[in-house]
Coordinates of C-alpha atoms in Angstrom, one line a residue:
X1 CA 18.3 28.3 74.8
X2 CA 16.6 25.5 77.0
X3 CA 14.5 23.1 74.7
X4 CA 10.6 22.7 75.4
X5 CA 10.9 19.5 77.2
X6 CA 13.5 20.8 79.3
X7 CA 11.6 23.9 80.0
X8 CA 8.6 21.7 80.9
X9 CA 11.0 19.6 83.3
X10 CA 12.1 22.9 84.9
X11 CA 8.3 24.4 85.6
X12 CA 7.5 20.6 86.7
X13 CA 10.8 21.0 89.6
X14 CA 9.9 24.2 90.7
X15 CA 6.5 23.1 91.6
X16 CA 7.7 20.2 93.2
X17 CA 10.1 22.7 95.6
X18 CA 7.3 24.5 96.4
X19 CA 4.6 21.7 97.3
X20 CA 7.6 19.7 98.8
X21 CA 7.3 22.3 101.9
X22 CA 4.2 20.2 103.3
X23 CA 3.2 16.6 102.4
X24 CA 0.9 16.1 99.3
X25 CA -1.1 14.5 101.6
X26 CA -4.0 17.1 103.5
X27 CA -5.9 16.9 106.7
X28 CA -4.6 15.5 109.9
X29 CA -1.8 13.3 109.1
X30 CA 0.2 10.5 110.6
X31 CA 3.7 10.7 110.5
X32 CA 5.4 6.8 110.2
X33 CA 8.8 6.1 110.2
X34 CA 10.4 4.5 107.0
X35 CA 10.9 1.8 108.4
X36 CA 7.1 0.8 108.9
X37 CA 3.6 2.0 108.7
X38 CA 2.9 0.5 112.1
X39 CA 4.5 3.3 114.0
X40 CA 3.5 6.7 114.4
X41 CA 5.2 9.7 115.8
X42 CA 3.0 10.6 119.1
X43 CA 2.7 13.4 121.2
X44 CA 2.8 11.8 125.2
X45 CA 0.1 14.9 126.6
X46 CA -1.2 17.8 125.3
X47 CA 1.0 20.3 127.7
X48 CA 4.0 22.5 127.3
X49 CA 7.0 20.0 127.4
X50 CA 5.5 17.1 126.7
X51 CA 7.9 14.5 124.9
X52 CA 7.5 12.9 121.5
X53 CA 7.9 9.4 121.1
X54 CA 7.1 6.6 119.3
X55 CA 4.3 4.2 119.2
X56 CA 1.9 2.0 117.6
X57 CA -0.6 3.4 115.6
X58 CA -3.8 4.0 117.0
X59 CA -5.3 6.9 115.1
X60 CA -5.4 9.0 118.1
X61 CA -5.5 12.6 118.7
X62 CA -2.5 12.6 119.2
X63 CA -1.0 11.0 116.6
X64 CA -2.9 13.8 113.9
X65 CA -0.3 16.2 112.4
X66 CA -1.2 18.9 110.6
X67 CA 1.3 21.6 108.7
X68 CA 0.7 25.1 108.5
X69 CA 2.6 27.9 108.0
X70 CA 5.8 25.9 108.2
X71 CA 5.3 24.2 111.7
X72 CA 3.6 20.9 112.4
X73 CA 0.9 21.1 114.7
X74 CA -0.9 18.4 116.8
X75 CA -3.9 19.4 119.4
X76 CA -4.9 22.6 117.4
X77 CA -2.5 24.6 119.2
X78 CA 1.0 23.2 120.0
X79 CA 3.8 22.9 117.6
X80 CA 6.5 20.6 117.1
X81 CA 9.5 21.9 119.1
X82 CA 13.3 21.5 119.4
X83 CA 14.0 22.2 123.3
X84 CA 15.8 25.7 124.1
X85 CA 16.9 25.6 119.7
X86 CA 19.4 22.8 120.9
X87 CA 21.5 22.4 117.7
X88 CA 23.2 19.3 119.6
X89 CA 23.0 15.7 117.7
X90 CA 20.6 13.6 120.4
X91 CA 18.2 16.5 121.1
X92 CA 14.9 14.9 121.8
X93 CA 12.0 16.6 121.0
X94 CA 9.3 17.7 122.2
X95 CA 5.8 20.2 121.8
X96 CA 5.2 23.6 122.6
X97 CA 1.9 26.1 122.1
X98 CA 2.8 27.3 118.5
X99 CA 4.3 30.5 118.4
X100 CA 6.9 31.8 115.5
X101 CA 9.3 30.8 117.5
X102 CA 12.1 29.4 115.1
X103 CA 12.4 25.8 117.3
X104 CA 9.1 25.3 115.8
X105 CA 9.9 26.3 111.6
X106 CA 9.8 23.0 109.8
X107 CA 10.3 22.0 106.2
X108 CA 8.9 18.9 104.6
X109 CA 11.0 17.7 101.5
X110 CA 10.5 15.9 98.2
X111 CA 11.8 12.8 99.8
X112 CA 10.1 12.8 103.0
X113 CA 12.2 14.4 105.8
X114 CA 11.4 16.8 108.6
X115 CA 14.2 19.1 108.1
X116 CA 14.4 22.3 111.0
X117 CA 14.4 25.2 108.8
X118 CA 18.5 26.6 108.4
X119 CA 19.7 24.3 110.8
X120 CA 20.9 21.2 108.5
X121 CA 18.8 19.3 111.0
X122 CA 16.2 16.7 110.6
X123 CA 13.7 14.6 112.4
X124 CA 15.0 11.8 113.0
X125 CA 14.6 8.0 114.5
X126 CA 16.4 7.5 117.2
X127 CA 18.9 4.3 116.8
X128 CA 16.4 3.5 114.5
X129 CA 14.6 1.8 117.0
X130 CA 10.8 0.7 116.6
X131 CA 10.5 0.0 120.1
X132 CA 7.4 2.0 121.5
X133 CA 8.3 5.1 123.5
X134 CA 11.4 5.4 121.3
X135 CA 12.2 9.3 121.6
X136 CA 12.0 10.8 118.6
X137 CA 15.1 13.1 117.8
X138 CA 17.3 16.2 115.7
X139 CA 20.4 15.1 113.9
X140 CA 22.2 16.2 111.4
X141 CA 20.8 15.5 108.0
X142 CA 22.4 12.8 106.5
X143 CA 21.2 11.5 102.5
X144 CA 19.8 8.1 102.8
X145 CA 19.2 7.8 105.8
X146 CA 16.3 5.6 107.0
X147 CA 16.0 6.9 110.4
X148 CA 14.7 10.7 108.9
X149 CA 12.3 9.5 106.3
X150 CA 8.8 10.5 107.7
X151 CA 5.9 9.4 105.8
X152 CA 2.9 11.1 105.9
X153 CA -0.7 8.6 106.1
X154 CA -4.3 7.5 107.5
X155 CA -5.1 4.5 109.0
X156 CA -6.9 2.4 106.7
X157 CA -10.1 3.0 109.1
X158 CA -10.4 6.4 108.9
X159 CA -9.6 7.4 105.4
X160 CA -10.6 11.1 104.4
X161 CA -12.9 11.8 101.5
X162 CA -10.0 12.9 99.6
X163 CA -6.4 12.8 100.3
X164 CA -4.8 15.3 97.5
X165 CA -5.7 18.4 96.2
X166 CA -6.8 18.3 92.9
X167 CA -8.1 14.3 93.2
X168 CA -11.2 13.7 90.8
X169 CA -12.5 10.5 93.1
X170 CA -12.8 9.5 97.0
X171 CA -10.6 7.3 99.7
X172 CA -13.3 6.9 102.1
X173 CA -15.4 4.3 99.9
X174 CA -17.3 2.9 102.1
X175 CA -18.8 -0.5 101.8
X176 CA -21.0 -1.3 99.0
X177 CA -19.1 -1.9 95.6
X178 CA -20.2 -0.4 92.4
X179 CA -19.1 -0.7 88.4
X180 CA -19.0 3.5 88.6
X181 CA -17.4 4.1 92.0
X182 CA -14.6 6.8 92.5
X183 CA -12.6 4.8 94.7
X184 CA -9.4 5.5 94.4
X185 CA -7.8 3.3 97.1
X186 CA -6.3 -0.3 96.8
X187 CA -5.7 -3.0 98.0
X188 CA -3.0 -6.2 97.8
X189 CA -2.8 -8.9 99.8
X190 CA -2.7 -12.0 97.5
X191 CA -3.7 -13.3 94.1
X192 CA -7.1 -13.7 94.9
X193 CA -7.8 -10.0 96.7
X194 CA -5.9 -7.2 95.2
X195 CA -6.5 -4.1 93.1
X196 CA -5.6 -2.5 89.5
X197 CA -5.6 0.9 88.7
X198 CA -7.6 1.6 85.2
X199 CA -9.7 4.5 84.1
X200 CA -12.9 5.4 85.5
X201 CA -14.5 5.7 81.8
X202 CA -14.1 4.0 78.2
X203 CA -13.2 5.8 75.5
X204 CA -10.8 8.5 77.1
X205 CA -7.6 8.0 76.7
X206 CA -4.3 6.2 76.9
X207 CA -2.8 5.1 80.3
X208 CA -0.6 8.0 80.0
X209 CA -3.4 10.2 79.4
X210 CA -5.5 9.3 82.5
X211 CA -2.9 8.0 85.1
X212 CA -4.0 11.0 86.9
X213 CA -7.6 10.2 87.6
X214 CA -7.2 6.1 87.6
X215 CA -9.7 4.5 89.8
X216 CA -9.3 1.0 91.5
X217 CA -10.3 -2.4 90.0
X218 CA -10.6 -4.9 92.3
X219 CA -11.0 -8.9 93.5
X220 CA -13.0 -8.4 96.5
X221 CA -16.4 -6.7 97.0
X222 CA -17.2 -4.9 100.3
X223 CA -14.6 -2.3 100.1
X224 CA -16.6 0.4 97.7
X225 CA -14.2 0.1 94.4
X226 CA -15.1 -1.5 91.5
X227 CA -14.7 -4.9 90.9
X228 CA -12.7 -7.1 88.1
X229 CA -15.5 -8.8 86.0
X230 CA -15.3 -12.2 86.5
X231 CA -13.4 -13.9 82.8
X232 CA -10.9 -11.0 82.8
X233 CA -7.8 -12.1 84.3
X234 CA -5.9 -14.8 82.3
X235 CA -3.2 -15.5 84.7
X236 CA -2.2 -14.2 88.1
X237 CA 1.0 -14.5 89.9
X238 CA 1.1 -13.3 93.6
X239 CA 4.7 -13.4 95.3
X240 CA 5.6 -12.3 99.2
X241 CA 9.4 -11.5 99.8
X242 CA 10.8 -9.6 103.0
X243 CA 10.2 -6.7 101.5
X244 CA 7.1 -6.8 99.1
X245 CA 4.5 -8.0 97.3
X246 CA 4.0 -8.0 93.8
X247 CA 0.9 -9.4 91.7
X248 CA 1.6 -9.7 87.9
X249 CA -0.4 -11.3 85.0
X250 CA -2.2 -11.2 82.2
X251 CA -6.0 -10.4 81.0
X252 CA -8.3 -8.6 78.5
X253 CA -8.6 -5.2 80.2
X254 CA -10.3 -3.4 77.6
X255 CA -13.3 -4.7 80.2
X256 CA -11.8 -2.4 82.7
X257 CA -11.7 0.8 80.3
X258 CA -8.1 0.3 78.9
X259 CA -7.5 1.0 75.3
X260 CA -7.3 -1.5 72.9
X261 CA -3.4 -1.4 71.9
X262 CA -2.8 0.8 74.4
X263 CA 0.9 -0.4 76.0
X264 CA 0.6 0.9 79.1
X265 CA 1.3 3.2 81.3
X266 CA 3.3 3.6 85.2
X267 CA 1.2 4.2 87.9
X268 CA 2.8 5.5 91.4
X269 CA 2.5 7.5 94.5
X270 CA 4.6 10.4 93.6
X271 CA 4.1 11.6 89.8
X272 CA 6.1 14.1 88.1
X273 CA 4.7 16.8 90.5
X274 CA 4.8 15.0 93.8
X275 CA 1.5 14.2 93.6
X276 CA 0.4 10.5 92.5
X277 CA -0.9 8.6 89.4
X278 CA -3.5 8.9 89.7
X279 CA -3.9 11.7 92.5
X280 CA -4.8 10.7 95.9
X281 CA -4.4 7.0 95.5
X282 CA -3.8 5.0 98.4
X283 CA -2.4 1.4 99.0
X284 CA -3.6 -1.0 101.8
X285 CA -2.3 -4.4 102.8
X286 CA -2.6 -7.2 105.5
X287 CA 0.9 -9.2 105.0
X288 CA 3.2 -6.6 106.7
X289 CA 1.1 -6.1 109.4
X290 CA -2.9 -5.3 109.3
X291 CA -4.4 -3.0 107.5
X292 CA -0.9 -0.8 107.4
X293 CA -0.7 1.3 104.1
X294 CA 2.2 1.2 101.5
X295 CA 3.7 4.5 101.0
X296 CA 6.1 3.3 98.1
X297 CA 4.1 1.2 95.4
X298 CA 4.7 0.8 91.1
X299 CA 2.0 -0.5 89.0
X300 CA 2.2 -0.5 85.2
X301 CA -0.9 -1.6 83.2
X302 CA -1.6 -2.3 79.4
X303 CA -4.4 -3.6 77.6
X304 CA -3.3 -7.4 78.5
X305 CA -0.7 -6.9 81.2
X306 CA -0.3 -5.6 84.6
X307 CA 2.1 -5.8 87.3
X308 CA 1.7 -4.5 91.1
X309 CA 4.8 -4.2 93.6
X310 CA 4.3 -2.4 96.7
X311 CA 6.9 -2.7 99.3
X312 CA 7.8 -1.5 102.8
X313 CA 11.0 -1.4 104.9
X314 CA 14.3 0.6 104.6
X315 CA 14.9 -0.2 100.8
X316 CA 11.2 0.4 99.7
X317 CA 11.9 3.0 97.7
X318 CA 14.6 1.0 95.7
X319 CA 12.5 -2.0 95.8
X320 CA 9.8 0.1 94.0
X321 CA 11.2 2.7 91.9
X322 CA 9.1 4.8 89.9
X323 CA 11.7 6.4 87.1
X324 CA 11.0 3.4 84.5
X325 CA 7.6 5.1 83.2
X326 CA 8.4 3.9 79.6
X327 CA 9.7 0.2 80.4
X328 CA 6.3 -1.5 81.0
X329 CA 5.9 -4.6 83.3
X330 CA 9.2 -5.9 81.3
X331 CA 11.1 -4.0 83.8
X332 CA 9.2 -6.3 86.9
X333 CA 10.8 -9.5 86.5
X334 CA 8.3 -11.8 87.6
X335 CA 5.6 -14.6 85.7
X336 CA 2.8 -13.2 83.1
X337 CA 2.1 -16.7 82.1
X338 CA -1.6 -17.4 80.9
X339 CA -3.5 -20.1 82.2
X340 CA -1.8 -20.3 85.8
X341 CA -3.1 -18.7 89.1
X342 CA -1.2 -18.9 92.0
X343 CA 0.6 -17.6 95.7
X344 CA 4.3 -17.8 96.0
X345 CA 7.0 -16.9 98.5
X346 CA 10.2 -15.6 97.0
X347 CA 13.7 -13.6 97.4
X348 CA 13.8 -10.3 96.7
X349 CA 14.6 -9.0 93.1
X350 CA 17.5 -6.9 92.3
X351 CA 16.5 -3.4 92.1
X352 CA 15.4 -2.6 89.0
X353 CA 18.1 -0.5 86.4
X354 CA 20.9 -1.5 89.4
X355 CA 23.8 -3.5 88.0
X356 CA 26.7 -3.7 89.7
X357 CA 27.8 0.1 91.3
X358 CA 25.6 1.8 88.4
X359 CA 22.1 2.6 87.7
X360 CA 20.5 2.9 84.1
X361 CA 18.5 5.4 83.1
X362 CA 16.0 5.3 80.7
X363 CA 16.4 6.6 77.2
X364 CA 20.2 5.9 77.6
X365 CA 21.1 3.4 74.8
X366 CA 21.8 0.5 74.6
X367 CA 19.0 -0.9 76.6
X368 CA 19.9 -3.7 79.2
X369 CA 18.0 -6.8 80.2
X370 CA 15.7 -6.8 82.6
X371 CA 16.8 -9.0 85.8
X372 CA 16.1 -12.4 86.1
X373 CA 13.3 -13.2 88.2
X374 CA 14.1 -14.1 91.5
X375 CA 13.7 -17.8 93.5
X376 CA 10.4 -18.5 94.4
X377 CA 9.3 -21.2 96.6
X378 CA 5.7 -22.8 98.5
X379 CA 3.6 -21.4 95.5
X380 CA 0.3 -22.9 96.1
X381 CA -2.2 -23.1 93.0
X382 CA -5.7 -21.6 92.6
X383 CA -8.4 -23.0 89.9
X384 CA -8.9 -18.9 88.9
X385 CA -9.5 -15.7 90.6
X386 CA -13.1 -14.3 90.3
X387 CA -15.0 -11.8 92.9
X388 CA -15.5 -12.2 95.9
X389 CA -16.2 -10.7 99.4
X390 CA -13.6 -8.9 101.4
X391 CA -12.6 -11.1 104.7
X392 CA -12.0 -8.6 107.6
X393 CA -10.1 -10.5 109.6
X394 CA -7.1 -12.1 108.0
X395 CA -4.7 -14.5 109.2
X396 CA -1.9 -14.1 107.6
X397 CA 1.9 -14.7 107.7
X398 CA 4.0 -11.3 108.7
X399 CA 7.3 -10.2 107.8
X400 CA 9.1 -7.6 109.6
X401 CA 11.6 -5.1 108.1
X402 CA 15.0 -5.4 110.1
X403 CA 16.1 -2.5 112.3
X404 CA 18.7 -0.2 110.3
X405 CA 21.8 0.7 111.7
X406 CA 22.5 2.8 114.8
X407 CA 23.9 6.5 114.7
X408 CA 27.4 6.9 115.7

């Protein structure tokens, strides 16, 4: 007979099967390339035939996806489309006026491919090449491979008003800040503008009981979240690698609704259901490229402690796993020290529970160390981080993720 938790675990999977047909995500969607946020998959004309490529994100028409009833859609009434049902490795694709044609049936899964329905195909990057008018592809489906993860977005200039079902608060925040806004996107640029995630009210709950409806806590005014009162933060540690950022430190956060005592709890884009913790939260940044959004992110918060990665490129969701829900900022080796306030450069760090060929799970005895925190280097010092106004024009250094490797 199946214990309680693991009956629990077993209603939690199904429900992720079902909502992993379409993207947690609703509304007209962008679909970026795992390799970066920058690029969007682009119809070339709104006429039978016309090719799909890639290119830059602009927002436009037609770059918004939409899924329903198992195709993806773009101009209201053509479907994605796999040329005469070509089963052939290389077939470029194109779109078609939505019919039920089976060229057009398409399955989104839990890890963010474009699979063609009982073909053991899947949308996929073509020599993983970012260049624009790049064609976009069907190849066979291949597990962990870069070139078929398709994330679904907004640009951060046209957010919706909500991007989950179920979300209690609001992406499109506006302007003007406010101590009880619903904002529940982020931001993370640097030690002296980036966001927490903490409850919207005192009183309510542990971590672990509100991760769901977190709202964001932030540096910078002008982007309609809350701010961090001023005397909070102790200490604040703000590295750039390659592939992420990462803000950790220390404060009294009781002023921002956590529990007193409370340890903590994981925040991430994905949650046990698929959706995220809390639902609907988004994450911006400027050092990657500007305004592109962060579609893998971990952020654990306690009553004195936070850490913040969010990371990009084609280890990003190694870089910032989300199965460590009970290890607390321990398991982000980086500096919590009190009293210091600063912006780094550093390597990457090892991913964390990866030694060697095998990867620990948590709850499996004994425990290991966390990893030692990586090199850092041209860390330059702040007197303390306080509010202040959002800068909309930033310039800042930019890292590029390399190209992965070409299909055979």
């Amino acid at each position: 007979m199946l214990s309680l938790k693991a009956a629990s675990a077993l209603v939690v999977l199904a429900a992720v099967l079902v909502s992993a047909q379409t993207p947690p995500q609703r509304g007209a969607l962008l679909l970026q390339p795992g390799l970066s946020a920058a690029k969007c998959v682009t119809a070339s004309s709104d006429t039978d035939g016309a090719a799909v490529t890639l290119q830059t994100c602009t927002g436009a028409t037609s770059q918004q996806w939409t899924f329903s009833e198992g195709t993806v859609r773009i101009f209201g009434n053509k479907c994605l489309d796999v040329p005469g049902g070509n089963t052939k490795d290389g077939t470029h694709m194109q779109i078609w006026t939505c019919s039920e044609n089976a060229n057009q049936k398409m399955f989104y899964t839990y890890d963010n491919r474009l699979t063609w329905i009982n073909h053991g195909k899947c949308l996929d990057l073509t020599s993983g090449s970012l260049a624009d008018d790049n064609p976009i592809q069907m190849w066979s489906c291949g597990s962990g491979d870069i070139n078929q993860v398709w994330n679904a977005g907004y640009l951060a200039t046209a957010l919706p008003d909500k991007s989950e079902d179920g979300q209690v608060g609001t992406n499109n925040c506006g302007t003007t800040s406010s101590q009880t806004s619903m904002c529940q996107t982020a931001w993370i640029n640097d030690a002296t503008d980036f966001c927490l995630w903490a409850p919207p009210k005192p009183n309510n709950g542990t971590i672990g009981d509100t991760e769901r409806v977190e709202v964001a806590w932030c540096t910078k005014s002008g982007r309609g979240t809350r701010t961090i009162p001023n005397g909070v933060l102790n200490g604040v540690h703000f590295v750039q690698t390659k592939d992420y950022v990462q803000v950790t430190g220390s404060g009294d956060f009781t002023k921002i609704n956590v529990p007193k005592g409370d340890a903590g709890g994981e925040l991430d884009p994905h949650g046990a259901d698929g959706n995220g913790n809390p639902i609907g939260g988004l994450v911006y940044g400027n050092t990657f490229g500007t305004n592109l959004q962060y579609h893998e992110w971990t952020s654990f918060i306690s009553d004195a402690q936070f850490c913040f990665r969010a990371c990009t490129g084609p280890n990003a969701a190694e870089n910032c796993q989300h199965i460590y829900d009970l290890m607390g900022c321990f398991w982000v080796s980086a500096n919590y020290d009190s009293g210091v306030f600063e912006n780094c450069l550093a390597d990457n760090d090892l991913p964390m529970g990866v030694y060697g060929t095998s990867t620990w799970h948590q709850g499996i005895s004994p425990t290991p160390e966390p990893h030692p925190v990586a090199k850092s280097s041209s860390c330059t010092s702040l007197p303390t981080v306080s509010v202040s106004p959002a800068i909309k024009k930033r310039n800042l250094q930019k890292r590029h993720a390399p190209a992965s490797p070409v299909h055979s």
